[in-house]
CSV table of C-alpha atoms in Angstrom, one decimal:
chain,number,residue,atom,x,y,z
A,1,MET,CA,109.3,61.9,113.7
A,2,ALA,CA,110.3,63.8,110.9
A,3,THR,CA,108.0,66.6,111.9
A,4,TRP,CA,109.6,67.2,115.3
A,5,VAL,CA,113.5,66.3,115.0
A,6,PHE,CA,114.0,67.0,111.1
A,7,PRO,CA,113.4,71.2,111.9
A,8,THR,CA,115.8,70.4,114.9
A,9,LEU,CA,118.6,69.4,112.4
A,10,GLY,CA,118.0,72.1,109.9
A,11,LEU,CA,116.4,70.0,107.6
A,12,MET,CA,112.5,71.1,107.5
A,13,GLN,CA,111.2,74.6,108.0
A,14,PHE,CA,109.6,74.7,112.0
A,15,ASN,CA,106.0,74.9,112.3
A,16,LYS,CA,104.9,75.1,116.1
A,17,GLN,CA,101.8,73.7,115.9
A,18,ALA,CA,102.8,70.5,113.7
A,19,THR,CA,105.8,70.3,116.2
A,20,ASP,CA,103.3,70.1,119.1
A,21,LYS,CA,100.9,67.8,117.1
A,22,ALA,CA,103.9,65.4,116.7
A,23,MET,CA,104.9,65.2,120.3
A,24,GLU,CA,100.9,64.3,121.5
A,25,ASP,CA,101.2,61.4,118.6
A,26,ILE,CA,105.2,60.2,119.6
A,27,LYS,CA,103.1,60.0,123.2
A,28,LYS,CA,100.5,58.1,121.9
A,29,SER,CA,102.2,55.5,120.5
A,30,LEU,CA,105.0,55.3,123.1
A,31,THR,CA,102.2,55.0,125.5
A,32,VAL,CA,101.0,51.4,123.3
A,33,LEU,CA,104.8,50.1,123.1
A,34,ASN,CA,105.2,51.0,127.0
A,35,ASN,CA,101.7,49.1,127.6
A,36,ALA,CA,102.6,46.3,125.1
A,37,LEU,CA,106.6,45.7,126.9
A,38,LEU,CA,105.5,45.6,130.2
A,39,THR,CA,105.8,41.7,130.5
A,40,LYS,CA,108.2,41.4,127.6
A,41,THR,CA,112.0,41.8,127.0
A,42,PHE,CA,111.6,42.0,122.7
A,43,LEU,CA,108.6,42.5,120.9
A,44,VAL,CA,108.3,39.5,119.4
A,45,GLY,CA,109.5,36.4,120.6
A,46,GLU,CA,112.9,36.1,123.0
A,47,ARG,CA,115.4,37.0,120.8
A,48,VAL,CA,115.8,40.6,118.3
A,49,THR,CA,113.7,40.3,115.5
A,50,LEU,CA,113.0,42.8,112.4
A,51,ALA,CA,110.5,44.4,114.6
A,52,ASP,CA,113.0,45.4,117.4
A,53,ILE,CA,115.4,46.7,114.5
A,54,SER,CA,112.7,48.7,112.6
A,55,VAL,CA,110.8,50.1,115.8
A,56,ALA,CA,114.3,51.0,117.5
A,57,CYS,CA,115.9,52.3,114.1
A,58,ASN,CA,113.0,54.6,114.3
A,59,LEU,CA,113.0,56.0,117.3
A,60,LEU,CA,116.2,56.6,117.5
A,61,MET,CA,116.7,60.2,116.1
A,62,LEU,CA,113.6,60.9,119.0
A,63,TYR,CA,116.0,59.6,121.7
A,64,LYS,CA,119.3,61.6,120.4
A,65,GLN,CA,118.0,64.6,119.5
A,66,VAL,CA,114.7,65.7,121.8
A,67,MET,CA,113.5,63.1,123.9
A,68,ASP,CA,114.8,64.5,127.1
A,69,PRO,CA,115.0,62.8,130.7
A,70,SER,CA,111.9,64.0,131.7
A,71,PHE,CA,109.9,63.4,128.2
A,72,ARG,CA,111.1,59.7,128.4
A,73,ALA,CA,111.0,58.7,132.3
A,74,GLN,CA,107.0,58.2,131.9
A,75,PHE,CA,108.2,55.1,129.1
A,76,GLY,CA,110.1,53.2,131.5
A,77,ASN,CA,109.7,49.9,129.8
A,78,VAL,CA,110.4,51.4,126.4
A,79,ASN,CA,113.8,52.8,127.5
A,80,ARG,CA,114.9,49.2,129.2
A,81,TRP,CA,113.6,47.8,125.8
A,82,PHE,CA,115.5,50.7,123.8
A,83,LEU,CA,119.0,50.8,125.7
A,84,THR,CA,118.8,46.8,125.9
A,85,THR,CA,118.3,46.6,121.7
A,86,VAL,CA,121.0,49.4,121.1
A,87,ASN,CA,123.7,48.0,123.1
A,88,GLN,CA,123.4,44.7,121.3
A,89,PRO,CA,126.7,44.0,119.7
A,90,GLN,CA,125.1,43.8,116.6
A,91,PHE,CA,123.9,47.2,116.7
A,92,LYS,CA,126.9,48.4,118.1
A,93,LYS,CA,128.7,47.5,115.0
A,94,VAL,CA,126.5,49.8,112.4
A,95,LEU,CA,125.0,52.3,115.2
A,96,GLY,CA,127.8,52.8,117.3
A,97,GLU,CA,127.2,54.0,120.5
A,98,VAL,CA,124.0,55.6,121.0
A,99,LYS,CA,123.7,58.6,123.2
A,100,LEU,CA,120.9,59.6,124.8
A,101,CYS,CA,119.4,63.4,124.7
A,102,GLU,CA,120.1,65.6,127.6
A,103,THR,CA,118.3,69.1,126.7
A,104,MET,CA,115.4,68.8,123.9
A,105,ALA,CA,117.1,70.0,120.6
A,106,LYS,CA,115.3,72.9,119.3
A,107,PHE,CA,114.6,75.0,116.2
A,108,ASP,CA,118.4,76.7,114.5
A,109,ALA,CA,117.0,79.3,112.3
A,110,LYS,CA,120.7,79.8,110.9
A,111,LYS,CA,121.0,76.5,110.7
A,112,PHE,CA,118.3,76.1,108.1
A,113,ALA,CA,119.1,79.3,106.3
A,114,GLU,CA,122.5,77.8,106.0
A,115,LEU,CA,121.0,74.6,104.3
A,116,HIS,CA,118.8,76.3,102.3
A,117,PRO,CA,120.1,79.5,100.6
A,118,LYS,CA,117.5,81.7,98.5
A,119,THR,CA,118.3,81.6,95.1
A,120,ASP,CA,118.8,84.5,92.7
A,121,GLU,CA,115.9,83.9,90.0
A,122,LYS,CA,117.3,86.0,87.7
A,123,LYS,CA,120.4,83.8,87.3
A,124,GLU,CA,118.4,80.5,87.7
A,125,LYS,CA,115.8,81.9,84.7
A,126,LYS,CA,119.2,82.4,82.4
A,127,GLY,CA,120.6,79.4,83.5
A,128,LYS,CA,117.7,77.3,82.1
A,129,ALA,CA,117.7,79.6,78.6
A,130,ALA,CA,121.3,78.7,78.0
A,131,LYS,CA,120.3,75.1,78.4
A,132,GLU,CA,119.8,73.6,75.3
A,133,GLU,CA,117.2,70.9,75.1
A,134,LYS,CA,118.6,67.5,75.2
A,135,PRO,CA,117.4,65.6,72.1
A,136,LYS,CA,114.0,62.8,73.0
A,137,GLN,CA,115.9,59.7,72.8
A,138,GLU,CA,113.1,56.7,71.0
A,139,LYS,CA,111.7,54.9,73.9
A,140,LYS,CA,112.3,51.2,73.0
A,141,PRO,CA,109.2,48.8,73.4
A,142,LYS,CA,109.1,47.4,76.7
A,143,GLN,CA,109.8,43.2,76.7
A,144,GLU,CA,107.2,41.7,78.2
A,145,LYS,CA,108.7,40.0,81.3
A,146,LYS,CA,107.5,36.3,81.2
A,147,GLU,CA,106.1,35.3,85.0
A,148,LYS,CA,107.9,32.1,86.2
A,149,PRO,CA,105.0,29.9,87.9
A,150,LYS,CA,103.9,30.7,91.2
A,151,LYS,CA,105.0,27.7,92.4
A,152,GLU,CA,108.7,28.5,91.0
A,153,GLN,CA,108.2,32.1,92.9
A,154,ASP,CA,107.2,30.7,96.0
A,155,ASP,CA,110.4,28.3,96.0
A,156,ASP,CA,112.9,31.7,94.7
A,157,ASP,CA,111.5,33.9,98.0
A,158,ASP,CA,112.1,30.6,100.3
A,159,ASP,CA,115.6,30.7,99.7
A,160,ASP,CA,116.3,34.0,100.0
A,161,LEU,CA,115.0,33.9,103.2
A,162,PRO,CA,117.6,33.1,105.9
A,163,LYS,CA,117.0,30.1,107.8
A,164,GLU,CA,117.0,30.0,111.8
A,165,PRO,CA,119.3,26.8,113.0
A,166,LYS,CA,116.5,24.9,115.3
A,167,ALA,CA,117.0,25.2,118.5
A,168,LYS,CA,118.8,22.1,120.4
A,169,ASP,CA,117.0,20.4,123.5
A,170,PRO,CA,119.3,20.3,126.2
A,171,TYR,CA,117.4,17.5,127.9
A,172,ALA,CA,117.0,15.3,124.5
A,173,GLY,CA,118.3,11.7,124.8
A,174,LEU,CA,118.0,11.6,129.1
A,175,PRO,CA,117.0,9.1,130.9
A,176,LYS,CA,113.6,8.7,132.5
A,177,SER,CA,114.4,9.8,136.4
A,178,SER,CA,112.8,8.0,139.3
A,179,PHE,CA,111.0,11.4,140.0
A,180,ASP,CA,108.2,11.6,137.9
A,181,MET,CA,107.5,15.9,137.7
A,182,ASP,CA,104.6,15.8,136.2
A,183,GLU,CA,103.0,13.6,139.1
A,184,PHE,CA,104.4,15.6,141.5
A,185,LYS,CA,103.0,18.8,139.7
A,186,ARG,CA,99.2,17.0,139.9
A,187,THR,CA,99.8,16.6,143.4
A,188,TYR,CA,100.7,19.9,144.7
A,189,SER,CA,98.2,20.5,141.9
A,190,ASN,CA,95.3,19.1,143.6
A,191,LYS,CA,96.2,17.7,146.8
A,192,ASP,CA,96.9,19.5,150.1
A,193,THR,CA,100.2,21.3,150.2
A,194,GLU,CA,101.4,20.6,153.5
A,195,THR,CA,100.3,16.7,154.6
A,196,VAL,CA,100.4,15.8,151.0
A,197,ALA,CA,102.4,17.5,148.3
A,198,ILE,CA,105.2,18.3,150.1
A,199,PRO,CA,105.9,14.8,151.8
A,200,HIS,CA,105.4,13.6,148.5
A,201,PHE,CA,108.2,15.5,146.6
A,202,TRP,CA,110.6,14.3,149.5
A,203,GLU,CA,109.8,11.2,149.2
A,204,HIS,CA,110.1,10.7,145.5
A,205,PHE,CA,112.9,13.2,144.6
A,206,ASN,CA,115.8,12.0,143.3
A,207,LYS,CA,118.7,14.2,144.0
A,208,GLU,CA,121.4,12.5,141.4
A,209,ASP,CA,118.7,13.5,138.1
A,210,PHE,CA,117.3,17.6,139.7
A,211,SER,CA,118.4,20.0,141.6
A,212,VAL,CA,117.0,22.8,143.7
A,213,TRP,CA,118.2,26.3,143.2
A,214,LEU,CA,117.4,29.3,145.5
A,215,ALA,CA,116.4,32.1,143.3
A,216,GLU,CA,116.8,35.9,144.5
A,217,TYR,CA,116.3,39.2,142.4
A,218,GLN,CA,119.0,41.3,142.4
A,219,TYR,CA,117.3,44.8,141.3
A,220,ASN,CA,114.8,45.1,144.4
A,221,GLU,CA,115.5,48.7,144.5
A,222,GLU,CA,114.1,49.3,141.2
A,223,LEU,CA,110.7,47.7,142.2
A,224,LYS,CA,109.1,51.1,143.9
A,225,ARG,CA,105.0,48.8,143.2
A,226,VAL,CA,104.0,45.1,144.2
A,227,PHE,CA,101.9,44.8,141.2
A,228,MET,CA,105.1,45.9,138.7
A,229,ALA,CA,107.1,42.9,140.5
A,230,CYS,CA,104.4,40.8,139.4
A,231,ASN,CA,104.3,41.5,136.2
A,232,LEU,CA,108.1,40.7,136.5
A,233,VAL,CA,107.9,37.1,137.7
A,234,GLY,CA,104.7,36.5,135.1
A,235,GLY,CA,106.7,37.9,132.2
A,236,MET,CA,109.6,35.8,132.8
A,237,PHE,CA,107.0,32.5,133.4
A,238,GLN,CA,105.8,32.9,129.6
A,239,ARG,CA,108.9,33.2,128.3
A,240,LEU,CA,109.9,29.9,129.6
A,241,GLU,CA,106.9,27.6,128.2
A,242,LYS,CA,109.1,25.0,126.8
A,243,LEU,CA,110.8,24.1,130.3
A,244,HIS,CA,107.2,23.2,131.6
A,245,LYS,CA,108.1,19.7,131.3
A,246,THR,CA,111.3,20.0,133.5
A,247,ALA,CA,111.1,22.3,135.8
A,248,PHE,CA,108.6,23.3,138.9
A,249,ALA,CA,109.2,27.1,140.6
A,250,SER,CA,108.0,28.7,143.2
A,251,VAL,CA,108.6,32.4,143.6
A,252,CYS,CA,107.6,34.4,146.2
A,253,VAL,CA,107.3,38.5,146.0
A,254,PHE,CA,108.0,40.0,149.6
A,255,GLY,CA,107.2,43.3,151.7
A,256,LYS,CA,104.9,46.2,150.4
A,257,ASP,CA,104.7,48.8,148.0
A,258,GLY,CA,107.9,50.5,148.3
A,259,ASP,CA,110.0,48.2,149.7
A,260,VAL,CA,109.6,45.2,147.5
A,261,SER,CA,111.7,42.0,146.4
A,262,ILE,CA,111.3,38.9,144.7
A,263,SER,CA,113.3,35.6,145.7
A,264,GLY,CA,112.1,31.4,145.1
A,265,ILE,CA,112.8,28.4,144.3
A,266,TRP,CA,113.5,26.6,141.0
A,267,ILE,CA,113.8,22.3,140.7
A,268,CYS,CA,115.3,21.9,137.9
A,269,ARG,CA,116.3,18.5,135.4
A,270,THR,CA,120.4,17.5,136.1
A,271,GLN,CA,122.7,19.5,138.4
A,272,GLU,CA,122.9,22.2,136.0
A,273,LEU,CA,120.9,25.3,136.3
A,274,ALA,CA,118.2,25.0,133.7
A,275,PHE,CA,118.8,28.5,131.9
A,276,ARG,CA,122.4,28.0,131.5
A,277,LEU,CA,122.0,25.3,128.7
A,278,ASN,CA,120.0,27.3,126.5
A,279,GLU,CA,119.8,31.4,125.4
A,280,ASP,CA,116.5,31.3,124.6
A,281,TRP,CA,115.3,30.4,128.3
A,282,ASN,CA,118.2,32.8,130.0
A,283,ILE,CA,116.7,36.0,129.1
A,284,ASP,CA,115.6,37.0,132.9
A,285,ALA,CA,117.7,35.0,134.8
A,286,PRO,CA,120.7,37.1,134.7
A,287,SER,CA,118.8,39.6,136.6
A,288,TYR,CA,118.8,37.1,140.1
A,289,LYS,CA,121.4,35.4,141.8
A,290,PHE,CA,121.0,31.9,141.8
A,291,THR,CA,122.6,29.7,144.7
A,292,LYS,CA,122.3,25.2,144.6
A,293,LEU,CA,120.7,24.0,147.8
A,294,ASP,CA,121.4,20.9,149.8
A,295,VAL,CA,118.6,18.5,150.3
A,296,ASP,CA,120.5,17.0,152.8
A,297,ASN,CA,121.3,20.2,154.6
A,298,PRO,CA,118.2,20.8,157.2
A,299,ASP,CA,118.5,24.6,157.1
A,300,HIS,CA,117.8,23.9,153.1
A,301,LYS,CA,115.0,22.0,153.4
A,302,LYS,CA,113.6,24.3,155.3
A,303,ILE,CA,113.7,27.0,152.7
A,304,ILE,CA,112.6,24.1,150.0
A,305,ASN,CA,109.1,23.5,152.7
A,306,GLU,CA,108.7,27.3,153.1
A,307,TYR,CA,108.9,28.1,149.3
A,308,LEU,CA,106.5,25.4,148.6
A,309,LEU,CA,104.5,26.0,150.9
A,310,MET,CA,104.4,29.5,151.0
A,311,GLU,CA,104.3,30.1,154.4
A,312,GLY,CA,107.7,30.6,157.0
A,313,ASP,CA,109.9,33.4,158.2
A,314,PHE,CA,111.7,33.4,154.5
A,315,GLY,CA,114.3,35.1,156.6
A,316,GLY,CA,112.7,37.6,158.2
A,317,LYS,CA,110.9,38.5,155.0
A,318,THR,CA,107.0,39.1,154.6
A,319,PHE,CA,105.4,37.2,152.6
A,320,ASN,CA,102.8,39.1,150.4
A,321,GLN,CA,101.4,37.0,147.1
A,322,GLY,CA,103.3,33.7,145.1
A,323,LYS,CA,103.6,32.6,142.0
A,324,ILE,CA,103.8,29.0,140.8
A,325,PHE,CA,105.8,27.5,137.7
A,326,LYS,CA,104.6,24.6,136.9
């Protein structure tokens, strides 16, 4: 980063060979990062961590100074992650508004000359001769530092670390429901969907304890390829590990490359949409429009059956493939 960016700021002399190599090295690093972020919102876990702070700050000057739209276009996942990160309120408080580079900055010889004026060698020598040598101060013997026992050191280190509060389970303390989610999932996985699993669902579903939601992805125009849509759904499922006990989903990808859409159904504990109950669950959900379905409404019941079976007219959409969260 320094080899490429610093010459454009006049901080370092320009070297074409070194700069070209730096650009290639940046491309390699961003390619690795782009692949890693294919199914992730943040680098580690489900919220901003020190990893995001460190990497984003290292990339900051690249995005502001030299990575123009044509250069950064090939790293879509990195761009999404970077913009998501630097637009967090805590980042904006320190960095301010981050404006992305529109035109790649070049080496400015004039600016470099202003920042690095040539010194007069005679004046420099004369100044050195005029300085009186300061008497050397006697070095005081170093006092040996008494080391703490290892256990005390570890305790001190632990005290310095901020304690992250344990996230409260929104479903803790709820009474057991007559609808056994695990039993339904086993039936759905091991029995015929149409003749056994769907009838089992309607026979045992408790509409007082559970709710069903239609989820429709709101940015289908950005989905150019089917595999991108599948990765998007798979990434969301990966980030919702803690919902496996209380939720079930059938999410489908429709259409073909160039005309792709995503929608599905989510079955959630209680009458609230699960994603709104915990910030760790609400990372991908804001990209979807959720509509609560009435299980007593024949039209809504038809929608639920189609997504459970992954067959039907789906409102005129052409089914491509589906993923189950269970």
